[in-house]
């Protein structure tokens, strides 16, 4: 029961968090395991075997390339779990965190009809949670935002659908900037993001009211 409750609580934001690094990750769009043809399964397995072997040999560039090629054929949560571990072990922690989230989401959906994926989801959640101790996040609250407002965290544009989820940031000084559709800055806050923590940020798009002039004596 505890694993199930943890899984559901994390998955509330995993769909948002996974796409957070979409510009740097080559997210695969292979077919679902249940829909794969024998040829697709063989192709995926060949790449998966090569990738897993390379990961065990700590040849991580080759491992990552092969595992992504496998996922291009068949979108298997088990293959993506090995990819996430290879990214983590090669020091690409932010990419690994995003992939673990994708594994948890996909495996949980498949576990509804194939119970074997429950273990995959549990492993991804546990390893993702462990990884979070090494990563920094900001949680952003935005008020009075007009339509077409844009948000940047550490210079990286964050889609509006991700604003409610913790946003991955580099540890250290991070600029969080809210702008309107024309690029005019509406609000800014600079925070010190710390590994293992979620630093709160509140941005108000409306300027503070102008104080009235002092009354004459």
Coordinates of C-alpha atoms in Angstrom, one line a residue:
X1 CA 0.0 0.0 0.0
X2 CA 2.8 2.4 0.8
X3 CA 4.5 1.9 -2.6
X4 CA 1.1 2.5 -4.3
X5 CA 0.4 5.7 -2.4
X6 CA 4.0 7.0 -3.1
X7 CA 3.6 6.1 -6.7
X8 CA 0.3 8.0 -7.1
X9 CA 1.6 11.1 -5.3
X10 CA 4.7 11.3 -7.5
X11 CA 2.8 10.6 -10.7
X12 CA 0.7 13.7 -10.1
X13 CA 3.6 15.8 -11.4
X14 CA 5.6 13.3 -13.4
X15 CA 3.9 13.9 -16.7
X16 CA 4.8 17.6 -16.3
X17 CA 8.3 17.1 -15.0
X18 CA 9.3 14.6 -17.7
X19 CA 8.8 17.1 -20.5
X20 CA 10.8 19.7 -18.6
X21 CA 14.0 18.7 -20.3
X22 CA 12.5 18.0 -23.7
X23 CA 14.9 20.3 -25.5
X24 CA 17.9 18.3 -24.3
X25 CA 16.4 14.8 -24.3
X26 CA 15.7 12.8 -27.4
X27 CA 12.4 11.3 -26.1
X28 CA 11.5 8.2 -28.1
X29 CA 8.2 7.6 -29.7
X30 CA 8.3 3.9 -30.4
X31 CA 5.2 1.8 -30.3
X32 CA 3.8 0.3 -27.1
X33 CA 5.1 -3.1 -26.2
X34 CA 1.7 -4.7 -26.8
X35 CA 1.5 -3.2 -30.3
X36 CA 5.0 -4.1 -31.5
X37 CA 5.5 -6.4 -34.4
X38 CA 8.0 -9.3 -34.3
X39 CA 10.4 -7.3 -36.4
X40 CA 10.1 -4.2 -34.1
X41 CA 10.6 -6.4 -31.0
X42 CA 13.7 -8.0 -32.5
X43 CA 15.1 -4.6 -33.5
X44 CA 14.4 -3.2 -30.0
X45 CA 15.9 -6.2 -28.3
X46 CA 19.1 -6.1 -30.4
X47 CA 19.6 -2.4 -29.4
X48 CA 18.6 -3.0 -25.8
X49 CA 21.1 -5.9 -25.4
X50 CA 23.9 -3.8 -26.9
X51 CA 23.0 -0.9 -24.7
X52 CA 22.8 -2.9 -21.5
X53 CA 26.1 -4.5 -22.3
X54 CA 27.7 -1.1 -22.9
X55 CA 26.3 0.2 -19.7
X56 CA 27.7 -2.7 -17.7
X57 CA 31.1 -1.9 -19.3
X58 CA 30.6 1.8 -18.4
X59 CA 30.7 2.8 -22.0
X60 CA 27.9 5.2 -21.4
X61 CA 27.8 7.1 -24.7
X62 CA 27.3 3.9 -26.6
X63 CA 24.8 2.6 -24.0
X64 CA 22.7 5.7 -24.2
X65 CA 22.7 5.7 -28.0
X66 CA 21.7 2.0 -28.2
X67 CA 19.0 2.3 -25.6
X68 CA 17.4 5.3 -27.3
X69 CA 17.5 3.4 -30.5
X70 CA 15.7 0.5 -28.8
X71 CA 13.1 3.0 -27.5
X72 CA 12.6 4.4 -31.0
X73 CA 11.3 0.9 -32.0
X74 CA 9.4 -0.1 -28.9
X75 CA 8.6 2.2 -26.0
X76 CA 9.4 -0.2 -23.2
X77 CA 9.6 1.1 -19.6
X78 CA 12.1 -1.6 -18.8
X79 CA 14.5 -0.3 -21.5
X80 CA 13.9 3.3 -20.4
X81 CA 14.7 2.3 -16.8
X82 CA 18.1 1.1 -18.0
X83 CA 18.5 4.3 -20.0
X84 CA 17.8 6.4 -16.9
X85 CA 20.4 4.5 -14.9
X86 CA 23.0 4.9 -17.7
X87 CA 22.3 8.7 -17.7
X88 CA 22.6 8.8 -13.9
X89 CA 25.8 6.8 -13.8
X90 CA 27.3 8.9 -16.5
X91 CA 26.6 12.1 -14.5
X92 CA 23.7 13.4 -16.5
X93 CA 21.5 13.7 -13.4
X94 CA 18.9 16.1 -14.7
X95 CA 18.2 14.0 -17.8
X96 CA 18.2 10.8 -15.6
X97 CA 15.6 12.4 -13.2
X98 CA 13.3 13.2 -16.2
X99 CA 13.7 9.7 -17.6
X100 CA 12.9 8.0 -14.3
X101 CA 9.7 10.1 -14.2
X102 CA 8.8 8.9 -17.6
X103 CA 9.4 5.3 -16.6
X104 CA 7.2 5.6 -13.6
X105 CA 4.4 7.1 -15.6
X106 CA 4.5 4.6 -18.4
X107 CA 5.0 1.6 -16.2
X108 CA 2.2 2.5 -13.9
X109 CA -0.2 2.7 -16.9
X110 CA 0.9 -0.6 -18.2
X111 CA 0.7 -2.2 -14.8
X112 CA -3.1 -1.9 -14.9
X113 CA -3.1 -4.8 -17.4
X114 CA 0.4 -6.3 -16.9
X115 CA 1.3 -6.5 -13.3
X116 CA 5.0 -7.2 -14.1
X117 CA 5.4 -3.5 -14.8
X118 CA 4.6 -2.6 -11.1
X119 CA 8.1 -3.5 -10.1
X120 CA 9.5 -1.3 -12.9
X121 CA 7.4 1.6 -11.6
X122 CA 8.4 1.1 -8.0
X123 CA 12.1 0.9 -9.0
X124 CA 11.9 4.1 -11.0
X125 CA 10.1 6.0 -8.2
X126 CA 12.6 4.9 -5.6
X127 CA 15.7 5.7 -7.7
X128 CA 14.2 9.0 -8.8
X129 CA 13.5 10.0 -5.2
X130 CA 17.1 9.1 -4.2
X131 CA 18.4 11.2 -7.1
X132 CA 16.5 14.2 -6.0
X133 CA 18.8 14.6 -3.0
X134 CA 21.5 15.6 -5.6
X135 CA 19.4 18.0 -7.6
X136 CA 18.0 21.5 -7.0
X137 CA 14.4 22.6 -7.7
X138 CA 12.3 25.7 -7.6
X139 CA 8.6 25.8 -7.0
X140 CA 7.1 28.9 -8.6
X141 CA 3.8 30.6 -7.6
X142 CA 2.6 33.2 -10.1
X143 CA -0.2 35.7 -9.4
X144 CA -1.9 38.2 -11.6
X145 CA -0.4 36.7 -14.7
X146 CA -1.9 38.1 -18.0
X147 CA -2.5 35.8 -21.0
X148 CA 0.6 34.7 -22.9
X149 CA 2.9 35.2 -19.9
X150 CA 6.3 33.5 -20.2
X151 CA 8.4 32.1 -17.4
X152 CA 12.2 31.5 -17.5
X153 CA 14.1 29.7 -14.8
X154 CA 17.9 30.0 -15.1
X155 CA 17.5 31.3 -18.7
X156 CA 15.4 28.3 -19.7
X157 CA 11.8 28.8 -20.9
X158 CA 9.2 26.8 -18.9
X159 CA 5.9 25.9 -20.6
X160 CA 2.8 27.1 -18.7
X161 CA 1.6 23.5 -18.1
X162 CA 4.8 22.9 -16.0
X163 CA 4.5 25.8 -13.7
X164 CA 2.6 23.9 -11.0
X165 CA 5.3 21.2 -10.8
X166 CA 8.8 21.5 -9.2
X167 CA 11.2 22.9 -11.8
X168 CA 14.7 21.5 -12.1
X169 CA 17.4 24.2 -11.7
X170 CA 21.2 24.3 -11.4
X171 CA 22.3 24.5 -7.8
X172 CA 23.5 28.0 -7.1
X173 CA 22.1 31.4 -8.1
X174 CA 19.1 31.2 -10.3
X175 CA 17.1 34.0 -11.9
X176 CA 13.3 33.4 -12.2
X177 CA 11.8 35.8 -14.6
X178 CA 8.2 36.5 -15.7
X179 CA 7.6 38.4 -18.9
X180 CA 4.6 39.4 -21.0
X181 CA 4.1 38.3 -24.7
X182 CA 6.2 41.2 -26.0
X183 CA 9.1 40.2 -23.8
X184 CA 8.7 43.0 -21.3
X185 CA 9.8 41.8 -17.9
X186 CA 7.0 41.8 -15.3
X187 CA 8.7 40.3 -12.3
X188 CA 12.0 38.8 -11.3
X189 CA 13.4 37.0 -8.3
X190 CA 16.9 35.7 -7.8
X191 CA 17.2 32.8 -5.4
X192 CA 19.9 30.4 -4.2
X193 CA 18.9 26.9 -5.2
X194 CA 20.3 24.2 -3.1
X195 CA 20.7 20.5 -4.0
X196 CA 18.1 18.3 -2.2
X197 CA 15.7 21.2 -1.7
X198 CA 12.7 22.8 -3.4
X199 CA 13.2 26.6 -3.2
X200 CA 9.9 28.5 -3.2
X201 CA 9.5 31.6 -5.5
X202 CA 6.5 33.9 -5.8
X203 CA 6.2 36.3 -8.7
X204 CA 3.5 38.9 -8.9
X205 CA 2.9 40.2 -12.5
X206 CA 1.4 43.4 -11.2
X207 CA 3.7 46.2 -10.1
X208 CA 3.4 47.3 -6.4
X209 CA 1.0 50.2 -5.9
X210 CA 2.5 53.6 -6.0
X211 CA 2.6 55.2 -2.6
X212 CA 0.6 58.5 -2.4
X213 CA 2.7 61.7 -2.0
X214 CA 3.0 62.9 1.6
X215 CA 0.3 65.3 2.6
X216 CA 1.3 68.9 3.2
X217 CA 1.6 70.0 6.8

